[in-house]
Amino acid sequence: MQSLGLWQWIEKEDVGSTNDEALALSRKVKSGNYVVTAKRQNNGRGRRGRSWVGYEGNLFMSFLQPVELSKIGQIVFVVSLSLFESLQELFPKIDMKLKWPNDVLVENNKISGILLEKGEGDYLVIGIGVNLVGAPKLEGVLYPATSLQDKGYTVDRLTLFKKYVEIYDKNCRLWQEQGFAPIREKWLQNVKGLGEEIEVHTDKENKLGIFRDVDENGVLLLERKNGLEKIYAGDIFYIDKRK
Ligand code: BTN
């Protein structure tokens, strides 16, 4: 284990899932902040029951930190914004947008995923995968994934990891000291589709509306005929390009 910023860092060669490693750690430790990274991940989990394909050379990292229950809706914005800002520092000219609730898009394609899972006590596991060298090429998906390398941007996983930790620590401090407002503001400035028509796919139905805002808990506010509707979970699609 080594110290890195606010974190105790554990680097593994092979794991099933870095989130599982962090969850197991949350059952052993009583305090402190930890992060687990792995060279290879062969059983990664994604959001909404999906799996996450792990190409060697991609970045797999899971942060373990205590987070109050009432703040869980906000932290995903700190996390995705920090990834956005890290990539922007490394590649100032990159064409990049955020996508609600927690994706980063490069040239309109998904290059990363974030999965939050509840650990022991008030520990939260924040799993982040970034496609640096490879992404699954799935036929017929509305929303294809890509890798930074496919788009012509090369960075090795530990360089991005260390940059991410530096920026995430800064944003966590900003969030702690000034609350959610400055994080939400920066996130909204860089999100795709704000003020535009989108389609939201929830577990139950698909809804069309205008993407108006996110509230103080990160809930999407969708303007529909009868007013603003709160969207707590789902996948969004942009009407113009179906992306
Ligand atoms: C998504 O579906 O968009 C979220 C994907 C999250 C993948 C990361 S990779 C590191 C961590 N370990 C996992 O098993 N999942 C997360």
PDB file of C-alpha atoms and ligand atoms in Angstrom:
ATOM      1  CA  MET A   1       0.000   0.000   0.000  1.00  0.00           C
ATOM      2  CA  GLN A   2       1.329   3.496  -0.811  1.00  0.00           C
ATOM      3  CA  SER A   3       0.089   7.013   0.017  1.00  0.00           C
ATOM      4  CA  LEU A   4      -1.191   9.214  -2.802  1.00  0.00           C
ATOM      5  CA  GLY A   5      -2.879  12.527  -1.911  1.00  0.00           C
ATOM      6  CA  LEU A   6      -5.732  11.745   0.460  1.00  0.00           C
ATOM      7  CA  TRP A   7      -5.563   8.038  -0.417  1.00  0.00           C
ATOM      8  CA  GLN A   8      -3.978   4.734   0.540  1.00  0.00           C
ATOM      9  CA  TRP A   9      -3.381   3.173  -2.858  1.00  0.00           C
ATOM     10  CA  ILE A  10      -3.432  -0.575  -3.543  1.00  0.00           C
ATOM     11  CA  GLU A  11      -2.334  -1.708  -7.019  1.00  0.00           C
ATOM     12  CA  LYS A  12      -3.239  -5.300  -8.074  1.00  0.00           C
ATOM     13  CA  GLU A  13      -2.190  -7.357 -11.091  1.00  0.00           C
ATOM     14  CA  ASP A  14      -5.404  -9.354 -11.652  1.00  0.00           C
ATOM     15  CA  VAL A  15      -8.847  -8.920 -10.132  1.00  0.00           C
ATOM     16  CA  GLY A  16     -12.403  -9.998 -10.878  1.00  0.00           C
ATOM     17  CA  SER A  17     -13.604  -6.481 -10.135  1.00  0.00           C
ATOM     18  CA  THR A  18     -11.834  -3.585  -8.388  1.00  0.00           C
ATOM     19  CA  ASN A  19     -15.228  -2.751  -6.851  1.00  0.00           C
ATOM     20  CA  ASP A  20     -15.268  -6.210  -5.183  1.00  0.00           C
ATOM     21  CA  GLU A  21     -11.763  -5.590  -3.821  1.00  0.00           C
ATOM     22  CA  ALA A  22     -12.855  -2.244  -2.381  1.00  0.00           C
ATOM     23  CA  LEU A  23     -16.069  -3.748  -0.949  1.00  0.00           C
ATOM     24  CA  ALA A  24     -14.024  -6.474   0.789  1.00  0.00           C
ATOM     25  CA  LEU A  25     -11.659  -3.825   2.158  1.00  0.00           C
ATOM     26  CA  SER A  26     -14.613  -1.857   3.556  1.00  0.00           C
ATOM     27  CA  ARG A  27     -15.417  -4.887   5.733  1.00  0.00           C
ATOM     28  CA  LYS A  28     -11.878  -4.941   7.163  1.00  0.00           C
ATOM     29  CA  VAL A  29     -11.007  -1.292   7.848  1.00  0.00           C
ATOM     30  CA  LYS A  30     -12.658   1.154  10.213  1.00  0.00           C
ATOM     31  CA  SER A  31     -11.477   4.477   8.790  1.00  0.00           C
ATOM     32  CA  GLY A  32      -9.450   6.139   6.053  1.00  0.00           C
ATOM     33  CA  ASN A  33      -9.691   6.600   2.291  1.00  0.00           C
ATOM     34  CA  TYR A  34      -8.475   3.892  -0.067  1.00  0.00           C
ATOM     35  CA  VAL A  35      -8.213   3.320  -3.789  1.00  0.00           C
ATOM     36  CA  VAL A  36      -7.718   0.022  -5.590  1.00  0.00           C
ATOM     37  CA  THR A  37      -6.403  -0.140  -9.166  1.00  0.00           C
ATOM     38  CA  ALA A  38      -5.727  -3.222 -11.281  1.00  0.00           C
ATOM     39  CA  LYS A  39      -3.778  -4.045 -14.412  1.00  0.00           C
ATOM     40  CA  ARG A  40      -6.342  -6.606 -15.469  1.00  0.00           C
ATOM     41  CA  GLN A  41     -10.023  -6.893 -14.542  1.00  0.00           C
ATOM     42  CA  ASN A  42     -11.838  -9.953 -15.836  1.00  0.00           C
ATOM     43  CA  ASN A  43     -15.301  -9.752 -14.255  1.00  0.00           C
ATOM     44  CA  GLY A  44     -16.131  -6.037 -14.175  1.00  0.00           C
ATOM     45  CA  ARG A  45     -19.607  -4.793 -13.377  1.00  0.00           C
ATOM     46  CA  GLY A  46     -21.462  -1.937 -15.044  1.00  0.00           C
ATOM     47  CA  ARG A  47     -24.599   0.026 -14.210  1.00  0.00           C
ATOM     48  CA  ARG A  48     -28.075  -1.476 -14.295  1.00  0.00           C
ATOM     49  CA  GLY A  49     -26.867  -5.089 -14.124  1.00  0.00           C
ATOM     50  CA  ARG A  50     -24.602  -4.844 -17.171  1.00  0.00           C
ATOM     51  CA  SER A  51     -21.058  -6.173 -17.336  1.00  0.00           C
ATOM     52  CA  TRP A  52     -17.976  -4.060 -18.080  1.00  0.00           C
ATOM     53  CA  VAL A  53     -15.443  -5.459 -20.522  1.00  0.00           C
ATOM     54  CA  GLY A  54     -11.847  -5.087 -19.307  1.00  0.00           C
ATOM     55  CA  TYR A  55      -9.141  -4.714 -21.927  1.00  0.00           C
ATOM     56  CA  GLU A  56      -5.596  -4.746 -20.543  1.00  0.00           C
ATOM     57  CA  GLY A  57      -4.237  -1.191 -20.689  1.00  0.00           C
ATOM     58  CA  ASN A  58      -7.594   0.379 -19.758  1.00  0.00           C
ATOM     59  CA  LEU A  59      -7.936   2.045 -16.368  1.00  0.00           C
ATOM     60  CA  PHE A  60      -9.891   0.270 -13.607  1.00  0.00           C
ATOM     61  CA  MET A  61     -10.042   2.053 -10.261  1.00  0.00           C
ATOM     62  CA  SER A  62     -12.305   1.887  -7.209  1.00  0.00           C
ATOM     63  CA  PHE A  63     -12.247   4.531  -4.514  1.00  0.00           C
ATOM     64  CA  LEU A  64     -13.410   3.671  -0.997  1.00  0.00           C
ATOM     65  CA  GLN A  65     -14.402   6.636   1.118  1.00  0.00           C
ATOM     66  CA  PRO A  66     -16.936   7.492   3.803  1.00  0.00           C
ATOM     67  CA  VAL A  67     -19.857   9.480   2.318  1.00  0.00           C
ATOM     68  CA  GLU A  68     -23.042  10.615   4.077  1.00  0.00           C
ATOM     69  CA  LEU A  69     -26.126   8.961   2.616  1.00  0.00           C
ATOM     70  CA  SER A  70     -27.666  12.336   1.746  1.00  0.00           C
ATOM     71  CA  LYS A  71     -24.603  13.251  -0.380  1.00  0.00           C
ATOM     72  CA  ILE A  72     -24.518  10.157  -2.594  1.00  0.00           C
ATOM     73  CA  GLY A  73     -26.600  11.853  -5.308  1.00  0.00           C
ATOM     74  CA  GLN A  74     -24.001  14.626  -5.527  1.00  0.00           C
ATOM     75  CA  ILE A  75     -20.754  12.699  -5.471  1.00  0.00           C
ATOM     76  CA  VAL A  76     -21.213  11.164  -8.900  1.00  0.00           C
ATOM     77  CA  PHE A  77     -21.041  14.700 -10.323  1.00  0.00           C
ATOM     78  CA  VAL A  78     -17.774  15.355  -8.459  1.00  0.00           C
ATOM     79  CA  VAL A  79     -16.428  12.096  -9.896  1.00  0.00           C
ATOM     80  CA  SER A  80     -17.479  12.559 -13.533  1.00  0.00           C
ATOM     81  CA  LEU A  81     -16.488  16.230 -13.556  1.00  0.00           C
ATOM     82  CA  SER A  82     -13.048  15.285 -12.197  1.00  0.00           C
ATOM     83  CA  LEU A  83     -12.550  12.746 -14.959  1.00  0.00           C
ATOM     84  CA  PHE A  84     -13.634  15.353 -17.521  1.00  0.00           C
ATOM     85  CA  GLU A  85     -11.189  17.932 -16.111  1.00  0.00           C
ATOM     86  CA  SER A  86      -8.328  15.405 -15.934  1.00  0.00           C
ATOM     87  CA  LEU A  87      -8.714  14.522 -19.605  1.00  0.00           C
ATOM     88  CA  GLN A  88      -9.052  18.185 -20.509  1.00  0.00           C
ATOM     89  CA  GLU A  89      -5.739  18.943 -18.779  1.00  0.00           C
ATOM     90  CA  LEU A  90      -4.009  16.083 -20.577  1.00  0.00           C
ATOM     91  CA  PHE A  91      -5.623  16.830 -23.969  1.00  0.00           C
ATOM     92  CA  PRO A  92      -6.662  20.518 -24.105  1.00  0.00           C
ATOM     93  CA  LYS A  93      -8.184  20.239 -27.598  1.00  0.00           C
ATOM     94  CA  ILE A  94     -10.260  17.102 -27.018  1.00  0.00           C
ATOM     95  CA  ASP A  95     -13.945  17.246 -28.071  1.00  0.00           C
ATOM     96  CA  MET A  96     -15.586  16.079 -24.867  1.00  0.00           C
ATOM     97  CA  LYS A  97     -18.942  16.379 -23.096  1.00  0.00           C
ATOM     98  CA  LEU A  98     -20.519  15.056 -19.934  1.00  0.00           C
ATOM     99  CA  LYS A  99     -23.657  12.947 -20.158  1.00  0.00           C
ATOM    100  CA  TRP A 100     -26.215  12.556 -17.363  1.00  0.00           C
ATOM    101  CA  PRO A 101     -25.974  10.829 -14.987  1.00  0.00           C
ATOM    102  CA  ASN A 102     -22.291   9.906 -15.015  1.00  0.00           C
ATOM    103  CA  ASP A 103     -20.690   9.383 -18.400  1.00  0.00           C
ATOM    104  CA  VAL A 104     -17.920  11.169 -20.267  1.00  0.00           C
ATOM    105  CA  LEU A 105     -18.284  11.330 -24.055  1.00  0.00           C
ATOM    106  CA  VAL A 106     -15.437  11.877 -26.484  1.00  0.00           C
ATOM    107  CA  GLU A 107     -16.634  12.859 -29.950  1.00  0.00           C
ATOM    108  CA  ASN A 108     -20.090  11.692 -28.820  1.00  0.00           C
ATOM    109  CA  ASN A 109     -18.980   8.208 -27.803  1.00  0.00           C
ATOM    110  CA  LYS A 110     -18.843   6.810 -24.288  1.00  0.00           C
ATOM    111  CA  ILE A 111     -15.280   6.332 -23.055  1.00  0.00           C
ATOM    112  CA  SER A 112     -15.877   5.692 -19.362  1.00  0.00           C
ATOM    113  CA  GLY A 113     -18.270   4.319 -16.792  1.00  0.00           C
ATOM    114  CA  ILE A 114     -18.899   4.961 -13.115  1.00  0.00           C
ATOM    115  CA  LEU A 115     -20.525   2.515 -10.734  1.00  0.00           C
ATOM    116  CA  LEU A 116     -21.344   3.452  -7.129  1.00  0.00           C
ATOM    117  CA  GLU A 117     -21.915   0.654  -4.619  1.00  0.00           C
ATOM    118  CA  LYS A 118     -22.651   0.819  -0.889  1.00  0.00           C
ATOM    119  CA  GLY A 119     -19.856  -0.608   1.288  1.00  0.00           C
ATOM    120  CA  GLU A 120     -19.765  -1.445   4.995  1.00  0.00           C
ATOM    121  CA  GLY A 121     -20.898   1.302   7.425  1.00  0.00           C
ATOM    122  CA  ASP A 122     -20.859   4.666   5.704  1.00  0.00           C
ATOM    123  CA  TYR A 123     -18.271   3.589   3.146  1.00  0.00           C
ATOM    124  CA  LEU A 124     -19.101   4.140  -0.504  1.00  0.00           C
ATOM    125  CA  VAL A 125     -17.292   2.361  -3.353  1.00  0.00           C
ATOM    126  CA  ILE A 126     -16.829   4.488  -6.453  1.00  0.00           C
ATOM    127  CA  GLY A 127     -15.748   2.348  -9.378  1.00  0.00           C
ATOM    128  CA  ILE A 128     -14.471   4.070 -12.492  1.00  0.00           C
ATOM    129  CA  GLY A 129     -13.470   2.457 -15.760  1.00  0.00           C
ATOM    130  CA  VAL A 130     -11.838   4.421 -18.567  1.00  0.00           C
ATOM    131  CA  ASN A 131     -11.363   2.914 -22.019  1.00  0.00           C
ATOM    132  CA  LEU A 132      -7.822   3.956 -22.841  1.00  0.00           C
ATOM    133  CA  VAL A 133      -6.875   1.312 -25.394  1.00  0.00           C
ATOM    134  CA  GLY A 134      -9.994  -0.728 -26.117  1.00  0.00           C
ATOM    135  CA  ALA A 135     -13.790  -0.764 -26.018  1.00  0.00           C
ATOM    136  CA  PRO A 136     -16.311  -3.456 -26.925  1.00  0.00           C
ATOM    137  CA  LYS A 137     -17.612  -3.084 -30.483  1.00  0.00           C
ATOM    138  CA  LEU A 138     -21.234  -4.068 -30.162  1.00  0.00           C
ATOM    139  CA  GLU A 139     -23.450  -4.267 -33.206  1.00  0.00           C
ATOM    140  CA  GLY A 140     -26.717  -2.367 -33.216  1.00  0.00           C
ATOM    141  CA  VAL A 141     -26.342  -0.450 -29.954  1.00  0.00           C
ATOM    142  CA  LEU A 142     -27.783   3.046 -29.972  1.00  0.00           C
ATOM    143  CA  TYR A 143     -24.966   4.281 -27.868  1.00  0.00           C
ATOM    144  CA  PRO A 144     -21.547   2.916 -28.899  1.00  0.00           C
ATOM    145  CA  ALA A 145     -18.456   2.950 -26.721  1.00  0.00           C
ATOM    146  CA  THR A 146     -14.994   3.911 -27.882  1.00  0.00           C
ATOM    147  CA  SER A 147     -11.491   4.250 -26.486  1.00  0.00           C
ATOM    148  CA  LEU A 148      -9.235   7.278 -26.252  1.00  0.00           C
ATOM    149  CA  GLN A 149      -6.710   5.468 -28.428  1.00  0.00           C
ATOM    150  CA  ASP A 150      -9.373   4.907 -31.141  1.00  0.00           C
ATOM    151  CA  LYS A 151      -9.842   8.689 -31.135  1.00  0.00           C
ATOM    152  CA  GLY A 152      -6.114   9.378 -31.405  1.00  0.00           C
ATOM    153  CA  TYR A 153      -5.367  10.213 -27.747  1.00  0.00           C
ATOM    154  CA  THR A 154      -2.698   8.168 -25.977  1.00  0.00           C
ATOM    155  CA  VAL A 155      -2.119   8.115 -22.245  1.00  0.00           C
ATOM    156  CA  ASP A 156      -1.014   5.275 -19.990  1.00  0.00           C
ATOM    157  CA  ARG A 157      -3.301   4.205 -17.178  1.00  0.00           C
ATOM    158  CA  LEU A 158      -1.120   5.299 -14.256  1.00  0.00           C
ATOM    159  CA  THR A 159      -0.528   8.782 -15.712  1.00  0.00           C
ATOM    160  CA  LEU A 160      -4.274   9.310 -16.001  1.00  0.00           C
ATOM    161  CA  PHE A 161      -4.849   7.710 -12.584  1.00  0.00           C
ATOM    162  CA  LYS A 162      -2.448  10.115 -10.843  1.00  0.00           C
ATOM    163  CA  LYS A 163      -3.848  13.131 -12.682  1.00  0.00           C
ATOM    164  CA  TYR A 164      -7.357  12.006 -11.728  1.00  0.00           C
ATOM    165  CA  VAL A 165      -6.441  11.688  -8.027  1.00  0.00           C
ATOM    166  CA  GLU A 166      -4.960  15.214  -8.040  1.00  0.00           C
ATOM    167  CA  ILE A 167      -8.093  16.758  -9.607  1.00  0.00           C
ATOM    168  CA  TYR A 168     -10.560  14.640  -7.641  1.00  0.00           C
ATOM    169  CA  ASP A 169      -8.904  15.688  -4.366  1.00  0.00           C
ATOM    170  CA  LYS A 170      -9.219  19.357  -5.417  1.00  0.00           C
ATOM    171  CA  ASN A 171     -12.888  18.972  -6.334  1.00  0.00           C
ATOM    172  CA  CYS A 172     -13.685  17.054  -3.124  1.00  0.00           C
ATOM    173  CA  ARG A 173     -12.175  19.948  -1.174  1.00  0.00           C
ATOM    174  CA  LEU A 174     -14.216  22.482  -3.191  1.00  0.00           C
ATOM    175  CA  TRP A 175     -17.374  20.422  -2.587  1.00  0.00           C
ATOM    176  CA  GLN A 176     -16.659  20.168   1.153  1.00  0.00           C
ATOM    177  CA  GLU A 177     -15.896  23.872   1.540  1.00  0.00           C
ATOM    178  CA  GLN A 178     -18.475  25.445  -0.790  1.00  0.00           C
ATOM    179  CA  GLY A 179     -21.125  22.758  -1.182  1.00  0.00           C
ATOM    180  CA  PHE A 180     -22.613  21.323  -4.388  1.00  0.00           C
ATOM    181  CA  ALA A 181     -23.242  24.653  -6.205  1.00  0.00           C
ATOM    182  CA  PRO A 182     -19.785  25.176  -7.833  1.00  0.00           C
ATOM    183  CA  ILE A 183     -19.546  21.497  -8.849  1.00  0.00           C
ATOM    184  CA  ARG A 184     -23.053  21.557 -10.352  1.00  0.00           C
ATOM    185  CA  GLU A 185     -22.247  24.797 -12.164  1.00  0.00           C
ATOM    186  CA  LYS A 186     -19.069  23.412 -13.781  1.00  0.00           C
ATOM    187  CA  TRP A 187     -20.877  20.163 -14.640  1.00  0.00           C
ATOM    188  CA  LEU A 188     -23.800  22.000 -16.298  1.00  0.00           C
ATOM    189  CA  GLN A 189     -21.376  24.079 -18.370  1.00  0.00           C
ATOM    190  CA  ASN A 190     -20.015  20.913 -19.940  1.00  0.00           C
ATOM    191  CA  VAL A 191     -23.041  18.643 -20.205  1.00  0.00           C
ATOM    192  CA  LYS A 192     -24.448  17.569 -23.561  1.00  0.00           C
ATOM    193  CA  GLY A 193     -28.044  18.381 -24.455  1.00  0.00           C
ATOM    194  CA  LEU A 194     -28.973  20.975 -21.817  1.00  0.00           C
ATOM    195  CA  GLY A 195     -32.066  22.878 -23.024  1.00  0.00           C
ATOM    196  CA  GLU A 196     -32.600  20.347 -25.827  1.00  0.00           C
ATOM    197  CA  GLU A 197     -35.103  17.590 -26.451  1.00  0.00           C
ATOM    198  CA  ILE A 198     -34.000  14.193 -25.138  1.00  0.00           C
ATOM    199  CA  GLU A 199     -35.501  10.754 -24.689  1.00  0.00           C
ATOM    200  CA  VAL A 200     -35.064   9.105 -21.313  1.00  0.00           C
ATOM    201  CA  HIS A 201     -35.252   5.323 -21.066  1.00  0.00           C
ATOM    202  CA  THR A 202     -36.203   4.235 -17.547  1.00  0.00           C
ATOM    203  CA  ASP A 203     -36.867   0.658 -16.398  1.00  0.00           C
ATOM    204  CA  LYS A 204     -40.591   1.185 -17.031  1.00  0.00           C
ATOM    205  CA  GLU A 205     -40.959   3.527 -19.995  1.00  0.00           C
ATOM    206  CA  ASN A 206     -39.393   5.987 -22.431  1.00  0.00           C
ATOM    207  CA  LYS A 207     -40.093   9.677 -21.931  1.00  0.00           C
ATOM    208  CA  LEU A 208     -39.569  12.621 -24.256  1.00  0.00           C
ATOM    209  CA  GLY A 209     -38.933  16.101 -22.924  1.00  0.00           C
ATOM    210  CA  ILE A 210     -36.546  19.030 -22.652  1.00  0.00           C
ATOM    211  CA  PHE A 211     -33.473  18.545 -20.449  1.00  0.00           C
ATOM    212  CA  ARG A 212     -33.873  21.635 -18.200  1.00  0.00           C
ATOM    213  CA  ASP A 213     -31.567  21.138 -15.228  1.00  0.00           C
ATOM    214  CA  VAL A 214     -30.302  18.878 -12.462  1.00  0.00           C
ATOM    215  CA  ASP A 215     -31.382  19.564  -8.884  1.00  0.00           C
ATOM    216  CA  GLU A 216     -29.269  19.676  -5.702  1.00  0.00           C
ATOM    217  CA  ASN A 217     -29.340  15.860  -5.582  1.00  0.00           C
ATOM    218  CA  GLY A 218     -28.337  15.408  -9.197  1.00  0.00           C
ATOM    219  CA  VAL A 219     -31.865  14.413 -10.243  1.00  0.00           C
ATOM    220  CA  LEU A 220     -32.573  15.281 -13.898  1.00  0.00           C
ATOM    221  CA  LEU A 221     -35.412  17.765 -14.436  1.00  0.00           C
ATOM    222  CA  LEU A 222     -37.274  16.955 -17.634  1.00  0.00           C
ATOM    223  CA  GLU A 223     -39.768  19.502 -18.937  1.00  0.00           C
ATOM    224  CA  ARG A 224     -42.875  17.766 -20.249  1.00  0.00           C
ATOM    225  CA  LYS A 225     -46.407  18.949 -21.136  1.00  0.00           C
ATOM    226  CA  ASN A 226     -47.508  18.935 -17.504  1.00  0.00           C
ATOM    227  CA  GLY A 227     -44.428  20.606 -16.074  1.00  0.00           C
ATOM    228  CA  LEU A 228     -41.067  19.512 -14.722  1.00  0.00           C
ATOM    229  CA  GLU A 229     -40.682  15.803 -14.047  1.00  0.00           C
ATOM    230  CA  LYS A 230     -37.929  14.355 -11.860  1.00  0.00           C
ATOM    231  CA  ILE A 231     -35.893  11.535 -13.387  1.00  0.00           C
ATOM    232  CA  TYR A 232     -33.985   9.567 -10.768  1.00  0.00           C
ATOM    233  CA  ALA A 233     -32.426   6.853 -12.965  1.00  0.00           C
ATOM    234  CA  GLY A 234     -32.238   5.976 -16.632  1.00  0.00           C
ATOM    235  CA  ASP A 235     -30.303   6.280 -19.876  1.00  0.00           C
ATOM    236  CA  ILE A 236     -30.688   9.351 -22.025  1.00  0.00           C
ATOM    237  CA  PHE A 237     -30.620   9.616 -25.803  1.00  0.00           C
ATOM    238  CA  TYR A 238     -30.232  12.775 -27.825  1.00  0.00           C
ATOM    239  CA  ILE A 239     -32.936  13.293 -30.392  1.00  0.00           C
ATOM    240  CA  ASP A 240     -30.794  14.969 -33.043  1.00  0.00           C
ATOM    241  CA  LYS A 241     -28.266  12.177 -33.585  1.00  0.00           C
ATOM    242  CA  ARG A 242     -29.769   9.395 -31.418  1.00  0.00           C
ATOM    243  CA  LYS A 243     -26.608   9.525 -29.303  1.00  0.00           C
TER     244      LYS A 243
HETATM  245  C1  BTN B   1     -21.198   1.728 -16.473  1.00  0.00           C
HETATM  246  O1  BTN B   1     -21.966   0.787 -16.718  1.00  0.00           O
HETATM  247  O2  BTN B   1     -21.149   2.725 -17.214  1.00  0.00           O
HETATM  248  C2  BTN B   1     -20.319   1.679 -15.263  1.00  0.00           C
HETATM  249  C3  BTN B   1     -19.074   0.866 -15.480  1.00  0.00           C
HETATM  250  C4  BTN B   1     -18.127   0.862 -14.289  1.00  0.00           C
HETATM  251  C5  BTN B   1     -16.874   0.056 -14.560  1.00  0.00           C
HETATM  252  C6  BTN B   1     -15.853   0.195 -13.475  1.00  0.00           C
HETATM  253  S1  BTN B   1     -14.292  -0.495 -13.940  1.00  0.00           S
HETATM  254  C7  BTN B   1     -13.716  -0.324 -12.306  1.00  0.00           C
HETATM  255  C8  BTN B   1     -14.868  -0.721 -11.394  1.00  0.00           C
HETATM  256  N1  BTN B   1     -14.924  -2.155 -11.200  1.00  0.00           N
HETATM  257  C9  BTN B   1     -16.045  -2.707 -11.694  1.00  0.00           C
HETATM  258  O3  BTN B   1     -16.349  -3.928 -11.643  1.00  0.00           O
HETATM  259  N2  BTN B   1     -16.811  -1.749 -12.257  1.00  0.00           N
HETATM  260  C10 BTN B   1     -16.190  -0.439 -12.130  1.00  0.00           C
END
